[in-house]
Coordinates of C-alpha atoms and ligand atoms in Angstrom, one line a residue:
X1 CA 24.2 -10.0 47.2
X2 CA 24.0 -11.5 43.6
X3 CA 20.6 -11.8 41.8
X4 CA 19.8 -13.2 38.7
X5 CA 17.1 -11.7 36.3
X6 CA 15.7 -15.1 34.3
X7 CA 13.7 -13.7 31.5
X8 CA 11.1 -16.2 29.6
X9 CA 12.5 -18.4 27.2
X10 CA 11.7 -17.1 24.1
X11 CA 12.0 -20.1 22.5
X12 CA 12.9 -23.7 22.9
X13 CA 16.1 -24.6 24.9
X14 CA 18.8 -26.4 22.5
X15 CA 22.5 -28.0 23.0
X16 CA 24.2 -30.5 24.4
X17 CA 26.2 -29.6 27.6
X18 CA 28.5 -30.9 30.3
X19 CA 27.8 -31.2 34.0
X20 CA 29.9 -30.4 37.0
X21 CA 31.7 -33.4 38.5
X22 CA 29.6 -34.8 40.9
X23 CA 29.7 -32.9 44.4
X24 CA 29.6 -36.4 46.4
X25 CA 32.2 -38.2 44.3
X26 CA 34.5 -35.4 44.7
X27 CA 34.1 -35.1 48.2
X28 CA 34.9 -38.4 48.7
X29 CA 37.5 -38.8 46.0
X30 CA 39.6 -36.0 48.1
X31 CA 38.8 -37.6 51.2
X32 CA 39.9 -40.7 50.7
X33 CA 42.6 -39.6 48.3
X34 CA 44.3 -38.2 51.7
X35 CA 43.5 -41.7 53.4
X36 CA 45.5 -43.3 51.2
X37 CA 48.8 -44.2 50.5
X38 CA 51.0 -42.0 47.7
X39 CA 49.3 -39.2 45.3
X40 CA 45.7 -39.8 44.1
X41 CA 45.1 -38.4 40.5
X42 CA 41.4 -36.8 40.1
X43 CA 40.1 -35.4 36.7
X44 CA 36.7 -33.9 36.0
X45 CA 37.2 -31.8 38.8
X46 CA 35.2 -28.5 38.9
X47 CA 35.8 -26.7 41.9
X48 CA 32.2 -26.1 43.2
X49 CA 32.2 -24.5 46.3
X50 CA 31.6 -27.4 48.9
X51 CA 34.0 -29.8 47.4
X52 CA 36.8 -27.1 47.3
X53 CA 35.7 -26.9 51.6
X54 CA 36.5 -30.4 52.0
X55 CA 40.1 -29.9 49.9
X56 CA 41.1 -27.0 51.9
X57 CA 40.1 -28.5 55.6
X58 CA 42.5 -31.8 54.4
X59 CA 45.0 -29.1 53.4
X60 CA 44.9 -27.6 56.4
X61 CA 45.4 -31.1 58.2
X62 CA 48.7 -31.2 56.3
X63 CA 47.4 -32.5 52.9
X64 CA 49.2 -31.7 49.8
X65 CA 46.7 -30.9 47.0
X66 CA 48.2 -29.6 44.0
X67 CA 46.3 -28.7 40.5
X68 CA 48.8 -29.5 37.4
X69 CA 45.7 -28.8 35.5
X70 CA 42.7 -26.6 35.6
X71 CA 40.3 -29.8 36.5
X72 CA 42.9 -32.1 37.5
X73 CA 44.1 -32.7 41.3
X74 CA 46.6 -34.1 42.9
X75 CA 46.3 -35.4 46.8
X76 CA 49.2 -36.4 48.3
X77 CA 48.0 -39.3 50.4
X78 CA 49.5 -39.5 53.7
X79 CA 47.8 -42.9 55.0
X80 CA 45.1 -43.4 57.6
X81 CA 46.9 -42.0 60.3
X82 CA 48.7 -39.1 58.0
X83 CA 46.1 -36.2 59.1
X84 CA 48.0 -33.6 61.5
X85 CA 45.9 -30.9 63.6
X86 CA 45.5 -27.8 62.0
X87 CA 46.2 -24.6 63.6
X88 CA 43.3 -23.1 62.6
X89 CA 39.5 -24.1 62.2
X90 CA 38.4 -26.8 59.7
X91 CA 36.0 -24.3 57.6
X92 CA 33.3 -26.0 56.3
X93 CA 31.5 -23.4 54.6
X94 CA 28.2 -24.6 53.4
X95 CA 28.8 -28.2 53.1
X96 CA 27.0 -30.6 55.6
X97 CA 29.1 -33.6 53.7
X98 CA 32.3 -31.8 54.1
X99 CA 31.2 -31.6 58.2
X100 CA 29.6 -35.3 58.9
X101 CA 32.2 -37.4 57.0
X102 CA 35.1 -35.4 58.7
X103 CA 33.5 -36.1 62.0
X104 CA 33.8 -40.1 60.9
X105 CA 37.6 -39.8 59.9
X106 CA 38.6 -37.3 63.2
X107 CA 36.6 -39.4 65.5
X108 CA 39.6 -41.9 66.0
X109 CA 42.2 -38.8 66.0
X110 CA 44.6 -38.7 68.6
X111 CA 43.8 -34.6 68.1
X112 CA 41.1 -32.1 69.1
X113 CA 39.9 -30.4 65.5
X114 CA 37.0 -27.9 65.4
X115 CA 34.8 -28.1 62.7
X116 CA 32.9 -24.7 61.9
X117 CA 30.4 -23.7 58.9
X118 CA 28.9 -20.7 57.3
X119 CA 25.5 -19.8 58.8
X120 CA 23.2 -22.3 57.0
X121 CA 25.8 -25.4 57.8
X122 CA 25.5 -23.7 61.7
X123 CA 21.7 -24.7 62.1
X124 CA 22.1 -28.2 60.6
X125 CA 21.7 -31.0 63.1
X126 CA 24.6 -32.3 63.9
X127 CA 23.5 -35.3 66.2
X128 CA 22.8 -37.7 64.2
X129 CA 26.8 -38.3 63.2
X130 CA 27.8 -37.1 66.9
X131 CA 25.4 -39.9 68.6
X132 CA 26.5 -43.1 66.5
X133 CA 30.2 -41.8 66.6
X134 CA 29.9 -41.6 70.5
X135 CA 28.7 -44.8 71.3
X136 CA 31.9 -46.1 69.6
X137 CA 33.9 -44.3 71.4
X138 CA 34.4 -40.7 70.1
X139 CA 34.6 -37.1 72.2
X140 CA 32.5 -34.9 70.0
X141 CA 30.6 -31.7 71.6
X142 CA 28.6 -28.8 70.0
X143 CA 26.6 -25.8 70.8
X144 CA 22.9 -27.2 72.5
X145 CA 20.3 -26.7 70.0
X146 CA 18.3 -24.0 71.1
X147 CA 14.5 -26.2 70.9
X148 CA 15.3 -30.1 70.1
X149 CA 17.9 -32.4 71.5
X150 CA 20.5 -31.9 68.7
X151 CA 24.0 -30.4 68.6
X152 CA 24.7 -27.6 66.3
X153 CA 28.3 -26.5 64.8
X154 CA 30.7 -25.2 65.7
X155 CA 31.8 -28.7 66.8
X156 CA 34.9 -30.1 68.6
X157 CA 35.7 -33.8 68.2
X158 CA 38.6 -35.4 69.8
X159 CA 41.5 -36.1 70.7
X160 CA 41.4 -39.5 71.6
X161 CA 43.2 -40.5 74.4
X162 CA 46.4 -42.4 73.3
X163 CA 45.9 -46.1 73.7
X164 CA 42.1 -45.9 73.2
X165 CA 40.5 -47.1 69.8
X166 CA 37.0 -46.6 68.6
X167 CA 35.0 -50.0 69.6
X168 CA 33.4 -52.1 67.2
X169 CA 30.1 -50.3 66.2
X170 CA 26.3 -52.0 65.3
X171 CA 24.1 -49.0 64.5
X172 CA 20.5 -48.7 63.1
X173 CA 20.3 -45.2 61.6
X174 CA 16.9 -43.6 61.7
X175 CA 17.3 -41.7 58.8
X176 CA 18.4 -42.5 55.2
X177 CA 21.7 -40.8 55.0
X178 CA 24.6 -41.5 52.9
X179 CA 26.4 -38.3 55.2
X180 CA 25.3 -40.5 58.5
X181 CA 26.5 -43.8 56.7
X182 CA 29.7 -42.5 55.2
X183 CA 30.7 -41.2 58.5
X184 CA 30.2 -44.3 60.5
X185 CA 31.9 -46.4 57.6
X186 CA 34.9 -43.8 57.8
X187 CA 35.5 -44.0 61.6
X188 CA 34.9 -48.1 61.1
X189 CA 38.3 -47.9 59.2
X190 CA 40.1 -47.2 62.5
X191 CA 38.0 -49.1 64.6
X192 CA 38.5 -52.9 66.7
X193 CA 36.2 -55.3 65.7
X194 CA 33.0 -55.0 63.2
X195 CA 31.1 -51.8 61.9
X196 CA 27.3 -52.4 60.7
X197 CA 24.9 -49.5 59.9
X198 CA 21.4 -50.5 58.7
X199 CA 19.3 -47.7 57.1
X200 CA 15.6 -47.2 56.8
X201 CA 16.8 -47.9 52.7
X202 CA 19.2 -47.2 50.4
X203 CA 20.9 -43.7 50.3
X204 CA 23.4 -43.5 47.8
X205 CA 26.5 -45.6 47.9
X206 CA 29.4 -43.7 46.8
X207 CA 31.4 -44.3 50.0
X208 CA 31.2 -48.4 50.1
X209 CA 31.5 -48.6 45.8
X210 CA 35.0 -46.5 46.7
X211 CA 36.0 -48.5 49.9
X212 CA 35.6 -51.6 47.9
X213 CA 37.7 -50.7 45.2
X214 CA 40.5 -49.5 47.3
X215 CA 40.3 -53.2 49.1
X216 CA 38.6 -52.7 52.4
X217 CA 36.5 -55.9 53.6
X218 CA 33.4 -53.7 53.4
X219 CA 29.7 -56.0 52.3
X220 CA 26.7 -54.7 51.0
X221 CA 23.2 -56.3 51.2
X222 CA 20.4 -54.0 50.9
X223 CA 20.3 -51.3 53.4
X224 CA 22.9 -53.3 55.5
X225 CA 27.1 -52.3 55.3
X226 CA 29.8 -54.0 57.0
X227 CA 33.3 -53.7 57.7
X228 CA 35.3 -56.1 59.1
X229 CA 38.5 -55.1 59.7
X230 CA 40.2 -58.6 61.3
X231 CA 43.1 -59.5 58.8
X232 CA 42.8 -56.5 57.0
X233 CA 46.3 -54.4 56.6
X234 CA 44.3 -50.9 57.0
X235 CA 46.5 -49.6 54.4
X236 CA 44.5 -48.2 51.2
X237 CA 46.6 -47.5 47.3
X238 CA 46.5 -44.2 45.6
X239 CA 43.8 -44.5 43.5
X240 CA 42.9 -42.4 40.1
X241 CA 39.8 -41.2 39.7
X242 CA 37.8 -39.6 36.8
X243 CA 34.6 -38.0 38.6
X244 CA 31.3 -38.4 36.6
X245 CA 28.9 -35.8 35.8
X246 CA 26.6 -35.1 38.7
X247 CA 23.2 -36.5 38.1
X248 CA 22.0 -33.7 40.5
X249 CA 23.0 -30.9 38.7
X250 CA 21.9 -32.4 35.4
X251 CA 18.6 -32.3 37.0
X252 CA 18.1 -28.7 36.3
X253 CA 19.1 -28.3 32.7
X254 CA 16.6 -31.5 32.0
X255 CA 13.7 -30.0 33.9
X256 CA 14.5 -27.0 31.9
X257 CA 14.1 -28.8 29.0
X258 CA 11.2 -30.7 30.0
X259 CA 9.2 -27.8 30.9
X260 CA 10.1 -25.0 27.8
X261 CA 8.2 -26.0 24.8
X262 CA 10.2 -27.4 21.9
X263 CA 13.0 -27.7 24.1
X264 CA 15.6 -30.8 23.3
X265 CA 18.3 -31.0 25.4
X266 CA 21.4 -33.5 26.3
X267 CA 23.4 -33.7 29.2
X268 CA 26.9 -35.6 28.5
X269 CA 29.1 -38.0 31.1
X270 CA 26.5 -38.2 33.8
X271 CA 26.5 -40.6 36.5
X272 CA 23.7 -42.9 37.0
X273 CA 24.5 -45.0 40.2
X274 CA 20.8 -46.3 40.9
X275 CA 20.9 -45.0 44.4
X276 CA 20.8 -41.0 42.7
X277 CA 18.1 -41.3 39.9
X278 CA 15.0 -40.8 41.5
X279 CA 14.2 -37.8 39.7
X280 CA 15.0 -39.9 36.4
X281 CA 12.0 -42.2 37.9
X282 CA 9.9 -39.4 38.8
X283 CA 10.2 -37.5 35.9
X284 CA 9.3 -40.5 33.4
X285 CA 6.3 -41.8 35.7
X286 CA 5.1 -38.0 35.1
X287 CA 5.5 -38.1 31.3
X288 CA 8.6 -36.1 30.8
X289 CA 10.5 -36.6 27.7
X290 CA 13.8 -38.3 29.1
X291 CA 16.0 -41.0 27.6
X292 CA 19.0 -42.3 28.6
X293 CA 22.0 -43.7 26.5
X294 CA 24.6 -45.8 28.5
X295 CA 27.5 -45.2 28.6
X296 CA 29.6 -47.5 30.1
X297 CA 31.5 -46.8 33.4
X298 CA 33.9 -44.5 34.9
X299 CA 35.3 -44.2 38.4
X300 CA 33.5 -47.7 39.0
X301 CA 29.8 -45.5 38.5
X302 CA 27.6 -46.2 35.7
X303 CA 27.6 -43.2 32.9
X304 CA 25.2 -42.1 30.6
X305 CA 23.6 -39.1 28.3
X306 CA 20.9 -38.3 29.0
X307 CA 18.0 -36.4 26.4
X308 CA 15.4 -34.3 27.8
X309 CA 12.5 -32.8 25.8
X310 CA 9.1 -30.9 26.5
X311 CA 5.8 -33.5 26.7
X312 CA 2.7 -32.9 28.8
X313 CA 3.2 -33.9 32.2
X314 CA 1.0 -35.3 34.7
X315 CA 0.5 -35.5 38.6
X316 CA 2.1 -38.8 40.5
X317 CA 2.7 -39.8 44.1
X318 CA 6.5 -39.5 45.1
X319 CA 7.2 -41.4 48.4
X320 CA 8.9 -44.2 50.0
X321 CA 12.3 -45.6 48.8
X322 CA 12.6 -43.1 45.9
X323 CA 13.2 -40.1 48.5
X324 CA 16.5 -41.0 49.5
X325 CA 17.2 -41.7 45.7
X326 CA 16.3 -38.0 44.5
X327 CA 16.8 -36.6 48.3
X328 CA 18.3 -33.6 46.0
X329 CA 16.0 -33.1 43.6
X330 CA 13.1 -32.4 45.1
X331 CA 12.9 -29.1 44.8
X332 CA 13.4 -29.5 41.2
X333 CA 10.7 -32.4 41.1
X334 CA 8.0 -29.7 42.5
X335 CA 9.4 -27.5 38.8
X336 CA 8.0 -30.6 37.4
X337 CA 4.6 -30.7 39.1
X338 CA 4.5 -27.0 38.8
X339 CA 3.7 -27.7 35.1
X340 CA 1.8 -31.3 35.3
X341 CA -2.2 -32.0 35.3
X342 CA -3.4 -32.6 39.0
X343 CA -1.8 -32.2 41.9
X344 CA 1.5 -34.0 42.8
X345 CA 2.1 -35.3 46.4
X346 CA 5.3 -35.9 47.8
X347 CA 5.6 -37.4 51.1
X348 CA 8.3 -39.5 53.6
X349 CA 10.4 -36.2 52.7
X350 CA 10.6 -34.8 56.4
X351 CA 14.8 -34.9 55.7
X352 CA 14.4 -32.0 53.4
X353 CA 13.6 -29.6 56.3
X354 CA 17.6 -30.8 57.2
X355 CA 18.8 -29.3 54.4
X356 CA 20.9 -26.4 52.6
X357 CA 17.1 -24.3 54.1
X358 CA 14.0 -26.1 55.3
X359 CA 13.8 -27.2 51.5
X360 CA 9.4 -27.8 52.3
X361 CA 9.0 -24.5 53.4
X362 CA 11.3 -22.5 51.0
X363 CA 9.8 -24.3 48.0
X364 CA 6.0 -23.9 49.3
X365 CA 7.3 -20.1 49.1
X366 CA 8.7 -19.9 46.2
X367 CA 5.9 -21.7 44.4
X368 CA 3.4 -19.7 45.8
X369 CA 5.3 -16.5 44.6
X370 CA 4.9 -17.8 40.9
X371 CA 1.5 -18.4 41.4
X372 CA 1.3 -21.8 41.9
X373 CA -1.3 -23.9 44.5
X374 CA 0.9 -25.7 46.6
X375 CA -0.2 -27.2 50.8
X376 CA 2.8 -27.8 52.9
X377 CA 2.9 -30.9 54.6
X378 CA 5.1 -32.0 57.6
X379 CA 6.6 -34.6 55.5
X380 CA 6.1 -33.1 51.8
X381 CA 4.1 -31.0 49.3
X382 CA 1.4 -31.1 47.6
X383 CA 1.8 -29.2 44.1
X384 CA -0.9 -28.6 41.7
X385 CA 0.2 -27.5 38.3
X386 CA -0.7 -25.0 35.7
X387 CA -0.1 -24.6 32.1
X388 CA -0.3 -21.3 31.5
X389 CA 2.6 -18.9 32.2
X390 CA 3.4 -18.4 35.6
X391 CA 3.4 -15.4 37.4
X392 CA 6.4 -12.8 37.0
X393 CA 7.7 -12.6 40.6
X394 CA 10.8 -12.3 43.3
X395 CA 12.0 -14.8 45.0
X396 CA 14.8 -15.6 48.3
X397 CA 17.0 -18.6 47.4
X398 CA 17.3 -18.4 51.3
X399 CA 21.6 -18.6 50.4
X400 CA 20.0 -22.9 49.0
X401 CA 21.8 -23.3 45.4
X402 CA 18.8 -25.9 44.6
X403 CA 16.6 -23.8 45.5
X404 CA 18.2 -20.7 43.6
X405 CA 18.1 -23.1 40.4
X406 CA 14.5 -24.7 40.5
X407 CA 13.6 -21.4 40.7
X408 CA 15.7 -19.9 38.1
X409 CA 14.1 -23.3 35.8
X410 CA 10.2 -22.0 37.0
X411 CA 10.9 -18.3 35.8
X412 CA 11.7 -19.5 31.8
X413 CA 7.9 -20.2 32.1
X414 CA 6.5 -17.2 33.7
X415 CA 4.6 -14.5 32.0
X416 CA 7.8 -11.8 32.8
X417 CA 11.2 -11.5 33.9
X418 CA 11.8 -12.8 37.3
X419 CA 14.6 -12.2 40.0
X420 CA 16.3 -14.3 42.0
X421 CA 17.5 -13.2 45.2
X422 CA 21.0 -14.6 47.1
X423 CA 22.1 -16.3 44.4
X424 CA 25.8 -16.7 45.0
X425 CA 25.2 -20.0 46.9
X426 CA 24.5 -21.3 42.9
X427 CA 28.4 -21.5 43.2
X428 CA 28.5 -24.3 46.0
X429 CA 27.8 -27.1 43.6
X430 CA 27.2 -25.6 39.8
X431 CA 29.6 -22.7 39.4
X432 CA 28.5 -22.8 35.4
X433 CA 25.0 -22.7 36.1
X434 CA 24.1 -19.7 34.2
X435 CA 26.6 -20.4 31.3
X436 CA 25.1 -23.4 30.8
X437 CA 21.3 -21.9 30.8
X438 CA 22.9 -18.8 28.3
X439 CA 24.7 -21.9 26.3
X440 CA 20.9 -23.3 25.7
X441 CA 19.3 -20.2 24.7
X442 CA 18.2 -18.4 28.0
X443 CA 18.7 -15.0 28.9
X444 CA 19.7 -14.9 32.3
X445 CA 21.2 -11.3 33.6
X446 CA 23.4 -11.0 37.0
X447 CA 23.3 -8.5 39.1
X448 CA 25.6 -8.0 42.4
X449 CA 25.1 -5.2 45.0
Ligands
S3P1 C1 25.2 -36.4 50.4 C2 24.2 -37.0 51.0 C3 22.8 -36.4 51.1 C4 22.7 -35.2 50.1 C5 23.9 -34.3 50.1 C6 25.1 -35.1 49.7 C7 26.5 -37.1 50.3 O1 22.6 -35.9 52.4 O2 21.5 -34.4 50.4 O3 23.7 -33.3 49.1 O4 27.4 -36.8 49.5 O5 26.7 -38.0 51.1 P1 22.1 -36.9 53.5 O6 23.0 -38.0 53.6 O7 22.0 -36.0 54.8 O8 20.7 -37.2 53.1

C-alpha cells in the first residue's frame, strides 16, 4: 500500500512543467497503430499504467511493439484482420478504455478473447458496449451483475462464426461516451453497410479525428458519426503520431496553482481538443487565474500552454453539455469549489458513479474529511467552499488516481500534513505526479507498506 504524506505548501507553487501524453490518444494511437498497415511511430509516450494495458493485450494478440527510445514506440501494424487469439487473458488492468474499445475491434473476430480487469475495472458496467455490439451481430457474455441488468468482466466476446459479418448498425447511446462511441465506430470498420451512433452530446472525439486522418469515410455533425464503408478499401497506412499533453492530467497542477496563494504555474504541449476543456470553462467562469497560449497543432489536436495562478474564486452551476467535456475532472472541479464563495452545484453527472470509484460518493468523502460542506446528489454535488485552511486529515483514494490527486491538490491548503491512502493507482495515468508537485515546490513524502 503506497501513501503519500502532502504537507501545506509553504509557499507559492512555481515552474513550468510537462504533462504525461494524453491517456486517450495513446490508447488509441496503439490501437489503431495495430489496425493498420506497416509500423506506426508514437513519440510523447509515457507509459502510464492503462495505456501500457492496452499495448500488452495487442501484444499478446500477436502485435509487435518495440521502444527504440524511452518515449518512443513502435507498433508493427498487422491490418484489420492481423489480431491472432492470445493464449492467455487480455488483462485490462484498471482501464475501462483499454476493455470497451477492445470489445469494438474483437466483436467481428473470427476468435473467442477474454477480456479480464483488476477489481475496480471488474465492477464497471459493461453493457452498455456489450448491448449495441450485440444488436450488430456480436457474441459477447459476462458475469450477471449482482443488482441491475448489466454485465460485469470478466468478459468473453467471440468468435464469430466464419462467413458471418457484423450488420450495418444505427444506435442511439444513452449515455455520452467517447468508450461507448469508439467501440461502436471500431467494430463499424468490419461491418456490411452503415454505422451511426448519436449521443446525448459531444464526448470527446479522439477516435473519429484519428479515423479521418487515416482515410475512413467516417462524418461528423454534432453528436451524430457515421461510417460508411461502401467503396472503401478497409485498409488503413501506418501513421506517426506525436501524443499531446493530457489536458486531464494538466488539470491538477493548474488547480494546484489556482488554489495556493502566489502560485504561477505553466503547463507545456497540452492538448486542447474542445470536446476535453470543460474544466478550462469551469475554472474561468469561477474566476481562476488561467490563460491559454496556442500552440498550433500536433497529432491533428490543437496544442497549447497553459498559465495558472491563484485569484479568489467563486461558486457556479456545472451541468449540461460541459459534463461530458470535463467527465474527468470533476473531482478536481469540486478542489476548485472547495476554495470558492457559495456553494457550487454540479449536476447531469450520474456517469461519474461509472467510474475508476463511484467518483460522487468518494469525493463527498473525501471532502467531508477536510472539512468541507458538501450534499451528495444522485446526479452531482453540491460544494460549499471555505477560505481558511482546511482540515489536516486521512483520506482512501478508493485505488481512483483522480481521486488520489484532487486530494493530494486539497491537502497543500489544509492546516497540517495530510495522508493519502492507496496511492499507487496515481501510476495508471500520471506516473510523475509527485515529481511534478516536488518540481513546483511541494513536499510530498511516500510511504509504502
Ligand atoms: C475515455 C472516455 C471517458 C473517460 C475516460 C477515457 C476515452 O469515459 O472518462 O477516462 O478515452 O474514451 P466514458 O466514455 O465512459 O465517459
Amino acid at each position: 500500500m503506497t501513501t503519500l504524506v502532502v504537507h501545506p505548501a509553504s509557499g507559492p507553487l512555481t515552474g513550468s512543467v510537462p504533462v504525461p501524453s494524453d491517456k486517450s490518444i495513446g490508447h488509441r494511437s496503439l490501437l489503431l497503430g495495430a489496425l493498420c498497415e506497416g509500423d506506426t511511430r508514437i513519440t510523447g509516450f509515457s507509459h502510464g499504467e492503462d495505456n501500457v494495458s492496452t499495448a500488452n493485450c495487442l501484444r499478446a494478440m500477436g502485435i509487435g511493439i518495440e521502444e527504440p527510445a524511452p518515449t518512443e514506440l513502435v507498433v508493427h501494424g498487422k491490418g484489420l484482420r492481423g489480431l491472432q487469439a492470445s493464449a492467455k487473458d487480455l488483462d485490462c488492468g484498471n482501464s475501462g478504455t483499454t476493455m470497451r474499445l477492445l470489445c469494438g475491434v474483437l466483436a467481428a473476430a473470427h476468435f473467442r478473447s477474454t477480456l479480464v480487469g483488476d477489481e475496480t475495472l471488474q465492477r464497471r458496467p459493461m453493457m452498455r458496449v456489450a448491448a449495441p455490439l450485440r444488436l450488430r451481430g456480436a457474441v459477447i457474455e459476462g458475469r450477471k451483475h449482482p443488482t441491475k441488468q448489466d454485465i460485469l468482466a470478466p468478459l468473453v466476446i467471440g468468435p464469430l462464426p466464419e462467413g458471418r459479418t457484423l450488420s450495418a448498425l444505427e444506435y442511439e447511446s444513452p449515455v455520452a461516451s467517447a468508450q461507448v462511441k469508439s467501440a461502436i465506430l471500431l467494430s463499424g470498420l468490419y461491418a456490411e453497410g452503415v454505422t451511426r451512433v448519436r449521443e446525448p452530446s459531444v464526448s470527446r472525439d479522439h477516435t473519429e479525428r484519428m479515423l479521418q486522418a487515416l482515410g475512413v469515410p467516417l462524418r461528423a455533425v454534432g453528436p451524430v458519426v457515421e461510417i460508411d464503408p461502401s467503396g472503401w478499401d478497409r485498409r488503413m497506412p501506418a501513421f506517426e503520431m506525436a501524443i499531446p499533453g493530457d489536458v486531464s492530467a494538466a488539470a491538477f497542477v493548474l488547480v494546484a496553482a489556482n488554489l495556493v496563494e502566489g502560485s504561477r504555474v505553466t503547463a507545456r504541449d497540452v492538448g486542447v481538443n474542445p470536446t476535453r476543456t470543460g474544466l478550462l470553462e469551469i475554472a474561468r467562469d469561477m474566476g481562476a487565474g488561467l490563460s491559454i497560449e496556442p500552440q498550433g497543432e500536433r497529432g491533428g489536436e490543437p496544442v497549447a500552454e497553459l498559465h495558472a495562478s491563484c485569484a479568489p474564486l467563486r461558486a457556479i452551476l456545472v451541468g449540461g453539455e460541459t459534463v461530458p467535456r470535463a467527465i474527468d475532472e470533476i473531482p478536481i472541479a469540486c478542489a476548485l469549489a472547495a476554495r470558492a464563495s457559495g456553494t457550487t452545484r454540479i449536476r447531469d453527472a450520474e456517469e461519474l458513479r461509472h467510474k475508476e470509484s463511484d467518483r460522487i460518493a468518494t469525493m463527498a468523502t473525501v471532502l467531508r474529511a477536510f472539512g468541507i460542506a458538501c450534499e451528495e446528489q444522485p446526479d452531482g454535488l453540491d460544494v460549499t467552499g471555505r477560505h481558511d485552511a482546511l482540515d489536516a486529515c486521512e483520506v482512501q483514494s478508493k485505488g481512483d488516481h483522480r481521486i488520489a490527486m484532487t486530494a493530494a491538490v486539497l491537502a497543500l491548503v489544509a492546516r497540517g500534513p495530510c495522508r493519502i491512502r492507496d496511492a499507487a493507482c496515481i501510476a495508471t495515468s500520471y506516473p510523475k505526479f509527485v515529481a511534478t508537485l516536488r518540481a513546483l515546490g511541494a513536499r510530498v513524502d511516500v510511504e509504502t507498506d
